[in-house]
JSON list of C-alpha atoms in Angstrom, two decimals:
[
{"chain": "A", "resi": 1, "resn": "ARG", "atom": "CA", "xyz": [-66.59, -56.88, -146.34]},
{"chain": "A", "resi": 2, "resn": "LYS", "atom": "CA", "xyz": [-68.93, -57.02, -143.38]},
{"chain": "A", "resi": 3, "resn": "THR", "atom": "CA", "xyz": [-70.89, -53.91, -144.96]},
{"chain": "A", "resi": 4, "resn": "LYS", "atom": "CA", "xyz": [-71.11, -55.67, -148.43]},
{"chain": "A", "resi": 5, "resn": "GLN", "atom": "CA", "xyz": [-72.35, -58.72, -146.95]},
{"chain": "A", "resi": 6, "resn": "GLN", "atom": "CA", "xyz": [-74.94, -56.77, -145.17]},
{"chain": "A", "resi": 7, "resn": "LYS", "atom": "CA", "xyz": [-75.83, -55.16, -148.23]},
{"chain": "A", "resi": 8, "resn": "ALA", "atom": "CA", "xyz": [-76.26, -58.26, -150.23]},
{"chain": "A", "resi": 9, "resn": "ILE", "atom": "CA", "xyz": [-78.56, -59.81, -147.32]},
{"chain": "A", "resi": 10, "resn": "ILE", "atom": "CA", "xyz": [-80.76, -56.58, -147.61]},
{"chain": "A", "resi": 11, "resn": "GLU", "atom": "CA", "xyz": [-80.69, -56.55, -151.37]},
{"chain": "A", "resi": 12, "resn": "GLU", "atom": "CA", "xyz": [-81.73, -60.14, -151.38]},
{"chain": "A", "resi": 13, "resn": "GLN", "atom": "CA", "xyz": [-84.65, -59.59, -148.83]},
{"chain": "A", "resi": 14, "resn": "HIS", "atom": "CA", "xyz": [-85.84, -56.31, -151.09]},
{"chain": "A", "resi": 15, "resn": "ASN", "atom": "CA", "xyz": [-85.98, -57.91, -154.19]},
{"chain": "A", "resi": 16, "resn": "ASP", "atom": "CA", "xyz": [-87.87, -61.23, -152.61]},
{"chain": "A", "resi": 17, "resn": "LEU", "atom": "CA", "xyz": [-90.24, -58.57, -150.87]},
{"chain": "A", "resi": 18, "resn": "THR", "atom": "CA", "xyz": [-90.55, -56.49, -154.22]},
{"chain": "A", "resi": 19, "resn": "ASP", "atom": "CA", "xyz": [-91.00, -59.96, -156.39]},
{"chain": "A", "resi": 20, "resn": "SER", "atom": "CA", "xyz": [-93.76, -60.78, -154.25]},
{"chain": "A", "resi": 21, "resn": "ILE", "atom": "CA", "xyz": [-95.67, -57.67, -154.53]},
{"chain": "A", "resi": 22, "resn": "THR", "atom": "CA", "xyz": [-95.08, -57.68, -157.95]},
{"chain": "A", "resi": 23, "resn": "TYR", "atom": "CA", "xyz": [-96.94, -61.10, -157.97]},
{"chain": "A", "resi": 24, "resn": "ALA", "atom": "CA", "xyz": [-99.63, -59.71, -156.00]},
{"chain": "A", "resi": 25, "resn": "ARG", "atom": "CA", "xyz": [-100.24, -57.11, -158.38]},
{"chain": "A", "resi": 26, "resn": "ARG", "atom": "CA", "xyz": [-100.86, -60.01, -161.21]},
{"chain": "A", "resi": 27, "resn": "ILE", "atom": "CA", "xyz": [-103.77, -61.52, -158.81]},
{"chain": "A", "resi": 28, "resn": "GLN", "atom": "CA", "xyz": [-105.51, -58.23, -157.87]},
{"chain": "A", "resi": 29, "resn": "ALA", "atom": "CA", "xyz": [-105.10, -57.28, -161.77]},
{"chain": "A", "resi": 30, "resn": "ALA", "atom": "CA", "xyz": [-107.16, -60.86, -162.40]},
{"chain": "A", "resi": 31, "resn": "VAL", "atom": "CA", "xyz": [-110.14, -59.62, -160.56]},
{"chain": "A", "resi": 32, "resn": "LEU", "atom": "CA", "xyz": [-110.28, -56.23, -162.01]},
{"chain": "A", "resi": 33, "resn": "PRO", "atom": "CA", "xyz": [-112.52, -56.31, -165.47]},
{"chain": "A", "resi": 34, "resn": "SER", "atom": "CA", "xyz": [-110.76, -56.49, -168.35]},
{"chain": "A", "resi": 35, "resn": "ASP", "atom": "CA", "xyz": [-110.74, -53.74, -171.32]},
{"chain": "A", "resi": 36, "resn": "ARG", "atom": "CA", "xyz": [-112.23, -56.28, -173.47]},
{"chain": "A", "resi": 37, "resn": "ILE", "atom": "CA", "xyz": [-115.35, -57.02, -171.01]},
{"chain": "A", "resi": 38, "resn": "VAL", "atom": "CA", "xyz": [-115.80, -52.96, -170.19]},
{"chain": "A", "resi": 39, "resn": "LYS", "atom": "CA", "xyz": [-115.63, -52.23, -173.85]},
{"chain": "A", "resi": 40, "resn": "GLN", "atom": "CA", "xyz": [-118.49, -54.63, -174.45]},
{"chain": "A", "resi": 41, "resn": "TYR", "atom": "CA", "xyz": [-120.98, -53.19, -172.16]},
{"chain": "A", "resi": 42, "resn": "LEU", "atom": "CA", "xyz": [-119.73, -49.44, -172.17]},
{"chain": "A", "resi": 43, "resn": "LYS", "atom": "CA", "xyz": [-118.42, -48.67, -175.77]},
{"chain": "A", "resi": 44, "resn": "SER", "atom": "CA", "xyz": [-117.52, -45.00, -175.29]},
{"chain": "A", "resi": 45, "resn": "SER", "atom": "CA", "xyz": [-115.92, -45.47, -171.77]},
{"chain": "A", "resi": 46, "resn": "PHE", "atom": "CA", "xyz": [-112.33, -45.75, -170.54]},
{"chain": "A", "resi": 47, "resn": "ILE", "atom": "CA", "xyz": [-110.39, -45.99, -167.42]},
{"chain": "A", "resi": 48, "resn": "LEU", "atom": "CA", "xyz": [-107.68, -44.08, -166.07]},
{"chain": "A", "resi": 49, "resn": "TYR", "atom": "CA", "xyz": [-106.18, -46.62, -163.09]},
{"chain": "A", "resi": 50, "resn": "LEU", "atom": "CA", "xyz": [-102.94, -45.34, -162.02]},
{"chain": "A", "resi": 51, "resn": "PRO", "atom": "CA", "xyz": [-101.90, -47.06, -158.65]},
{"chain": "A", "resi": 52, "resn": "LYS", "atom": "CA", "xyz": [-99.41, -45.17, -156.47]},
{"chain": "A", "resi": 53, "resn": "ASP", "atom": "CA", "xyz": [-97.99, -48.21, -155.36]},
{"chain": "A", "resi": 54, "resn": "ILE", "atom": "CA", "xyz": [-97.52, -51.62, -157.29]},
{"chain": "A", "resi": 55, "resn": "VAL", "atom": "CA", "xyz": [-100.62, -52.87, -155.60]},
{"chain": "A", "resi": 56, "resn": "ALA", "atom": "CA", "xyz": [-103.38, -50.52, -154.47]},
{"chain": "A", "resi": 57, "resn": "GLY", "atom": "CA", "xyz": [-106.55, -50.13, -152.45]},
{"chain": "A", "resi": 58, "resn": "ASP", "atom": "CA", "xyz": [-108.36, -48.51, -155.43]},
{"chain": "A", "resi": 59, "resn": "PHE", "atom": "CA", "xyz": [-110.15, -50.64, -157.63]},
{"chain": "A", "resi": 60, "resn": "TYR", "atom": "CA", "xyz": [-112.83, -50.54, -160.50]},
{"chain": "A", "resi": 61, "resn": "TRP", "atom": "CA", "xyz": [-115.73, -53.25, -160.65]},
{"chain": "A", "resi": 62, "resn": "MET", "atom": "CA", "xyz": [-118.25, -54.28, -163.18]},
{"chain": "A", "resi": 63, "resn": "GLU", "atom": "CA", "xyz": [-120.90, -57.00, -163.46]},
{"chain": "A", "resi": 64, "resn": "GLN", "atom": "CA", "xyz": [-123.97, -57.91, -165.81]},
{"chain": "A", "resi": 65, "resn": "SER", "atom": "CA", "xyz": [-127.30, -58.52, -164.52]},
{"chain": "A", "resi": 66, "resn": "GLY", "atom": "CA", "xyz": [-130.03, -59.36, -166.79]},
{"chain": "A", "resi": 67, "resn": "ASP", "atom": "CA", "xyz": [-130.13, -55.92, -168.60]},
{"chain": "A", "resi": 68, "resn": "LYS", "atom": "CA", "xyz": [-128.42, -54.02, -166.27]},
{"chain": "A", "resi": 69, "resn": "VAL", "atom": "CA", "xyz": [-124.86, -53.25, -166.43]},
{"chain": "A", "resi": 70, "resn": "LEU", "atom": "CA", "xyz": [-123.46, -52.40, -162.58]},
{"chain": "A", "resi": 71, "resn": "PHE", "atom": "CA", "xyz": [-120.05, -50.74, -162.46]},
{"chain": "A", "resi": 72, "resn": "ALA", "atom": "CA", "xyz": [-118.16, -48.89, -159.69]},
{"chain": "A", "resi": 73, "resn": "ALA", "atom": "CA", "xyz": [-114.94, -46.97, -158.78]},
{"chain": "A", "resi": 74, "resn": "ALA", "atom": "CA", "xyz": [-113.92, -47.85, -155.07]},
{"chain": "A", "resi": 75, "resn": "ASP", "atom": "CA", "xyz": [-111.28, -46.35, -152.88]},
{"chain": "A", "resi": 76, "resn": "CYS", "atom": "CA", "xyz": [-110.18, -48.86, -150.26]},
{"chain": "A", "resi": 77, "resn": "THR", "atom": "CA", "xyz": [-108.80, -48.17, -146.60]},
{"chain": "A", "resi": 78, "resn": "GLY", "atom": "CA", "xyz": [-104.92, -48.20, -146.83]},
{"chain": "A", "resi": 79, "resn": "HIS", "atom": "CA", "xyz": [-102.50, -47.76, -149.56]},
{"chain": "A", "resi": 80, "resn": "GLY", "atom": "CA", "xyz": [-100.28, -50.39, -151.20]},
{"chain": "A", "resi": 81, "resn": "VAL", "atom": "CA", "xyz": [-100.40, -53.82, -149.88]},
{"chain": "A", "resi": 82, "resn": "PRO", "atom": "CA", "xyz": [-102.93, -53.31, -146.76]},
{"chain": "A", "resi": 83, "resn": "GLY", "atom": "CA", "xyz": [-104.96, -51.29, -149.02]},
{"chain": "A", "resi": 84, "resn": "ALA", "atom": "CA", "xyz": [-105.13, -54.29, -152.11]},
{"chain": "A", "resi": 85, "resn": "MET", "atom": "CA", "xyz": [-106.07, -56.80, -149.49]},
{"chain": "A", "resi": 86, "resn": "VAL", "atom": "CA", "xyz": [-108.83, -54.79, -148.44]},
{"chain": "A", "resi": 87, "resn": "SER", "atom": "CA", "xyz": [-109.98, -54.28, -152.22]},
{"chain": "A", "resi": 88, "resn": "VAL", "atom": "CA", "xyz": [-109.80, -57.96, -152.73]},
{"chain": "A", "resi": 89, "resn": "ILE", "atom": "CA", "xyz": [-112.09, -58.52, -149.98]},
{"chain": "A", "resi": 90, "resn": "CYS", "atom": "CA", "xyz": [-114.76, -55.44, -151.26]},
{"chain": "A", "resi": 91, "resn": "ASN", "atom": "CA", "xyz": [-114.75, -56.19, -154.58]},
{"chain": "A", "resi": 92, "resn": "ASN", "atom": "CA", "xyz": [-115.60, -60.02, -153.41]},
{"chain": "A", "resi": 93, "resn": "GLY", "atom": "CA", "xyz": [-118.32, -58.53, -151.25]},
{"chain": "A", "resi": 94, "resn": "LEU", "atom": "CA", "xyz": [-119.82, -56.61, -154.40]},
{"chain": "A", "resi": 95, "resn": "ASN", "atom": "CA", "xyz": [-119.83, -59.91, -156.37]},
{"chain": "A", "resi": 96, "resn": "ARG", "atom": "CA", "xyz": [-121.34, -62.07, -153.75]},
{"chain": "A", "resi": 97, "resn": "SER", "atom": "CA", "xyz": [-123.87, -58.91, -153.23]},
{"chain": "A", "resi": 98, "resn": "VAL", "atom": "CA", "xyz": [-124.93, -59.37, -156.97]},
{"chain": "A", "resi": 99, "resn": "ARG", "atom": "CA", "xyz": [-124.14, -62.89, -157.81]},
{"chain": "A", "resi": 100, "resn": "GLU", "atom": "CA", "xyz": [-125.45, -64.83, -154.79]},
{"chain": "A", "resi": 101, "resn": "HIS", "atom": "CA", "xyz": [-128.26, -62.32, -153.39]},
{"chain": "A", "resi": 102, "resn": "LYS", "atom": "CA", "xyz": [-129.24, -61.54, -156.83]},
{"chain": "A", "resi": 103, "resn": "ILE", "atom": "CA", "xyz": [-129.45, -57.64, -155.89]},
{"chain": "A", "resi": 104, "resn": "THR", "atom": "CA", "xyz": [-129.14, -55.24, -158.68]},
{"chain": "A", "resi": 105, "resn": "ASP", "atom": "CA", "xyz": [-130.10, -51.92, -156.96]},
{"chain": "A", "resi": 106, "resn": "PRO", "atom": "CA", "xyz": [-127.05, -49.79, -156.22]},
{"chain": "A", "resi": 107, "resn": "GLY", "atom": "CA", "xyz": [-128.04, -48.73, -152.67]},
{"chain": "A", "resi": 108, "resn": "LYS", "atom": "CA", "xyz": [-129.22, -52.12, -151.84]},
{"chain": "A", "resi": 109, "resn": "ILE", "atom": "CA", "xyz": [-125.66, -53.56, -153.20]},
{"chain": "A", "resi": 110, "resn": "LEU", "atom": "CA", "xyz": [-123.85, -51.35, -150.78]},
{"chain": "A", "resi": 111, "resn": "ASP", "atom": "CA", "xyz": [-126.13, -52.34, -147.74]},
{"chain": "A", "resi": 112, "resn": "LYS", "atom": "CA", "xyz": [-125.41, -55.81, -148.69]},
{"chain": "A", "resi": 113, "resn": "THR", "atom": "CA", "xyz": [-121.98, -55.46, -149.44]},
{"chain": "A", "resi": 114, "resn": "ARG", "atom": "CA", "xyz": [-121.27, -53.36, -146.12]},
{"chain": "A", "resi": 115, "resn": "GLU", "atom": "CA", "xyz": [-122.98, -56.47, -144.09]},
{"chain": "A", "resi": 116, "resn": "ILE", "atom": "CA", "xyz": [-120.45, -59.00, -145.90]},
{"chain": "A", "resi": 117, "resn": "ILE", "atom": "CA", "xyz": [-117.30, -57.04, -145.27]},
{"chain": "A", "resi": 118, "resn": "ILE", "atom": "CA", "xyz": [-118.44, -56.23, -141.80]},
{"chain": "A", "resi": 119, "resn": "GLN", "atom": "CA", "xyz": [-118.69, -60.29, -141.42]},
{"chain": "A", "resi": 120, "resn": "GLU", "atom": "CA", "xyz": [-115.51, -60.90, -143.12]},
{"chain": "A", "resi": 121, "resn": "PHE", "atom": "CA", "xyz": [-113.45, -58.49, -140.48]},
{"chain": "A", "resi": 122, "resn": "GLU", "atom": "CA", "xyz": [-115.63, -59.98, -137.53]},
{"chain": "A", "resi": 123, "resn": "LYS", "atom": "CA", "xyz": [-113.79, -62.92, -137.55]},
{"chain": "A", "resi": 124, "resn": "SER", "atom": "CA", "xyz": [-110.81, -61.39, -136.40]},
{"chain": "A", "resi": 125, "resn": "GLU", "atom": "CA", "xyz": [-110.00, -61.21, -132.74]},
{"chain": "A", "resi": 126, "resn": "ASP", "atom": "CA", "xyz": [-108.48, -58.01, -133.71]},
{"chain": "A", "resi": 127, "resn": "GLU", "atom": "CA", "xyz": [-110.49, -54.86, -134.14]},
{"chain": "A", "resi": 128, "resn": "VAL", "atom": "CA", "xyz": [-110.52, -54.31, -138.07]},
{"chain": "A", "resi": 129, "resn": "LYS", "atom": "CA", "xyz": [-112.45, -51.19, -139.11]},
{"chain": "A", "resi": 130, "resn": "ASP", "atom": "CA", "xyz": [-111.76, -51.22, -142.88]},
{"chain": "A", "resi": 131, "resn": "GLY", "atom": "CA", "xyz": [-114.42, -50.61, -145.84]},
{"chain": "A", "resi": 132, "resn": "MET", "atom": "CA", "xyz": [-114.30, -48.31, -148.84]},
{"chain": "A", "resi": 133, "resn": "ASP", "atom": "CA", "xyz": [-115.56, -45.27, -150.47]},
{"chain": "A", "resi": 134, "resn": "ILE", "atom": "CA", "xyz": [-117.26, -46.08, -153.91]},
{"chain": "A", "resi": 135, "resn": "ALA", "atom": "CA", "xyz": [-119.45, -44.75, -156.76]},
{"chain": "A", "resi": 136, "resn": "LEU", "atom": "CA", "xyz": [-121.74, -47.30, -157.48]},
{"chain": "A", "resi": 137, "resn": "CYS", "atom": "CA", "xyz": [-123.86, -47.19, -160.78]},
{"chain": "A", "resi": 138, "resn": "SER", "atom": "CA", "xyz": [-126.38, -49.41, -162.69]},
{"chain": "A", "resi": 139, "resn": "LEU", "atom": "CA", "xyz": [-126.80, -48.78, -166.32]},
{"chain": "A", "resi": 140, "resn": "SER", "atom": "CA", "xyz": [-130.10, -50.06, -168.45]},
{"chain": "A", "resi": 141, "resn": "GLY", "atom": "CA", "xyz": [-130.77, -48.21, -171.74]},
{"chain": "A", "resi": 142, "resn": "THR", "atom": "CA", "xyz": [-130.95, -44.72, -170.46]},
{"chain": "A", "resi": 143, "resn": "LYS", "atom": "CA", "xyz": [-131.64, -45.35, -167.26]},
{"chain": "A", "resi": 144, "resn": "LEU", "atom": "CA", "xyz": [-128.72, -44.66, -164.78]},
{"chain": "A", "resi": 145, "resn": "GLN", "atom": "CA", "xyz": [-129.22, -45.51, -160.97]},
{"chain": "A", "resi": 146, "resn": "TYR", "atom": "CA", "xyz": [-126.65, -44.37, -158.29]},
{"chain": "A", "resi": 147, "resn": "ALA", "atom": "CA", "xyz": [-125.57, -45.00, -154.93]},
{"chain": "A", "resi": 148, "resn": "GLY", "atom": "CA", "xyz": [-122.51, -43.87, -153.05]},
{"chain": "A", "resi": 149, "resn": "ALA", "atom": "CA", "xyz": [-120.35, -43.85, -149.93]},
{"chain": "A", "resi": 150, "resn": "HIS", "atom": "CA", "xyz": [-118.29, -40.36, -149.88]},
{"chain": "A", "resi": 151, "resn": "ASN", "atom": "CA", "xyz": [-118.04, -40.55, -153.73]},
{"chain": "A", "resi": 152, "resn": "PRO", "atom": "CA", "xyz": [-120.55, -38.60, -155.50]},
{"chain": "A", "resi": 153, "resn": "LEU", "atom": "CA", "xyz": [-121.87, -39.11, -159.19]},
{"chain": "A", "resi": 154, "resn": "TRP", "atom": "CA", "xyz": [-121.09, -36.27, -161.37]},
{"chain": "A", "resi": 155, "resn": "LEU", "atom": "CA", "xyz": [-123.21, -35.90, -164.54]},
{"chain": "A", "resi": 156, "resn": "ILE", "atom": "CA", "xyz": [-122.75, -33.30, -167.27]},
{"chain": "A", "resi": 157, "resn": "ARG", "atom": "CA", "xyz": [-125.74, -31.89, -169.30]},
{"chain": "A", "resi": 158, "resn": "ASN", "atom": "CA", "xyz": [-125.76, -28.86, -171.23]},
{"chain": "A", "resi": 159, "resn": "LYS", "atom": "CA", "xyz": [-122.59, -27.84, -169.98]},
{"chain": "A", "resi": 160, "resn": "GLU", "atom": "CA", "xyz": [-123.85, -27.90, -166.76]},
{"chain": "A", "resi": 161, "resn": "LEU", "atom": "CA", "xyz": [-122.34, -30.14, -163.66]},
{"chain": "A", "resi": 162, "resn": "ILE", "atom": "CA", "xyz": [-124.71, -32.00, -161.53]},
{"chain": "A", "resi": 163, "resn": "GLU", "atom": "CA", "xyz": [-123.67, -33.49, -158.76]},
{"chain": "A", "resi": 164, "resn": "LEU", "atom": "CA", "xyz": [-125.56, -36.18, -156.98]},
{"chain": "A", "resi": 165, "resn": "LYS", "atom": "CA", "xyz": [-124.41, -36.66, -153.38]},
{"chain": "A", "resi": 166, "resn": "ALA", "atom": "CA", "xyz": [-123.16, -39.64, -151.78]},
{"chain": "A", "resi": 167, "resn": "ASP", "atom": "CA", "xyz": [-124.08, -40.91, -148.14]},
{"chain": "A", "resi": 168, "resn": "ARG", "atom": "CA", "xyz": [-121.51, -39.57, -145.65]},
{"chain": "A", "resi": 169, "resn": "GLN", "atom": "CA", "xyz": [-120.74, -43.20, -144.52]},
{"chain": "A", "resi": 170, "resn": "PRO", "atom": "CA", "xyz": [-118.15, -46.01, -145.43]},
{"chain": "A", "resi": 171, "resn": "VAL", "atom": "CA", "xyz": [-119.16, -49.24, -147.18]},
{"chain": "A", "resi": 172, "resn": "GLY", "atom": "CA", "xyz": [-117.69, -51.22, -143.69]},
{"chain": "A", "resi": 173, "resn": "PHE", "atom": "CA", "xyz": [-117.43, -50.56, -140.14]},
{"chain": "A", "resi": 174, "resn": "LEU", "atom": "CA", "xyz": [-119.22, -47.35, -138.80]},
{"chain": "A", "resi": 175, "resn": "THR", "atom": "CA", "xyz": [-119.25, -45.74, -135.36]},
{"chain": "A", "resi": 176, "resn": "GLY", "atom": "CA", "xyz": [-122.45, -44.68, -134.48]},
{"chain": "A", "resi": 177, "resn": "LYS", "atom": "CA", "xyz": [-125.79, -45.17, -136.47]},
{"chain": "A", "resi": 178, "resn": "GLN", "atom": "CA", "xyz": [-125.64, -47.00, -140.06]},
{"chain": "A", "resi": 179, "resn": "LYS", "atom": "CA", "xyz": [-128.57, -46.00, -142.43]},
{"chain": "A", "resi": 180, "resn": "GLU", "atom": "CA", "xyz": [-129.20, -47.50, -145.70]},
{"chain": "A", "resi": 181, "resn": "PHE", "atom": "CA", "xyz": [-127.51, -46.22, -148.82]},
{"chain": "A", "resi": 182, "resn": "THR", "atom": "CA", "xyz": [-129.61, -43.43, -150.67]},
{"chain": "A", "resi": 183, "resn": "HIS", "atom": "CA", "xyz": [-130.86, -44.50, -154.35]},
{"chain": "A", "resi": 184, "resn": "HIS", "atom": "CA", "xyz": [-130.78, -42.09, -156.97]},
{"chain": "A", "resi": 185, "resn": "GLU", "atom": "CA", "xyz": [-132.13, -42.35, -160.74]},
{"chain": "A", "resi": 186, "resn": "VAL", "atom": "CA", "xyz": [-131.29, -40.32, -163.74]},
{"chain": "A", "resi": 187, "resn": "LYS", "atom": "CA", "xyz": [-132.60, -40.64, -167.06]},
{"chain": "A", "resi": 188, "resn": "LEU", "atom": "CA", "xyz": [-129.81, -40.17, -169.57]},
{"chain": "A", "resi": 189, "resn": "GLU", "atom": "CA", "xyz": [-130.19, -37.75, -172.47]}
]
């Protein structure tokens, strides 16, 4: 009887926790761009988003600014709930860089986003060294601009794979010297 009572308590706690995390998935999904918005700006695109857990540290992002469509795929520090929390902070950093600071150059967006993320985590008395790896693009007509933190851009042209290298630093805290993110530009065919 005591074992059954303990089992019931554990199951109730498990269900409460799972319900809470499932609700967090709704909140995380709300900050991701809708399929309708993505298709509006990138008609021939598709998104493959398969989080390992209910919530995830991976996310995709999109913003339109003037004649540019900015889009990214990001991987934040951590998995599950901690990764999801970092993803919301990083998503917010990208939004602020574009909306408040009016930046549209991918390298400069990553520089500003890094600054915002570090400022957010410096508020803590604990040492938080989280951030994200990301591939960030800006598309205007056939001009594609790119900057990346650990995540390269792959372009297929004439059946050949072309890799634009990412910088070997995260968007977030870095032990050692930080450098500005490299700006790449390609004309699409």
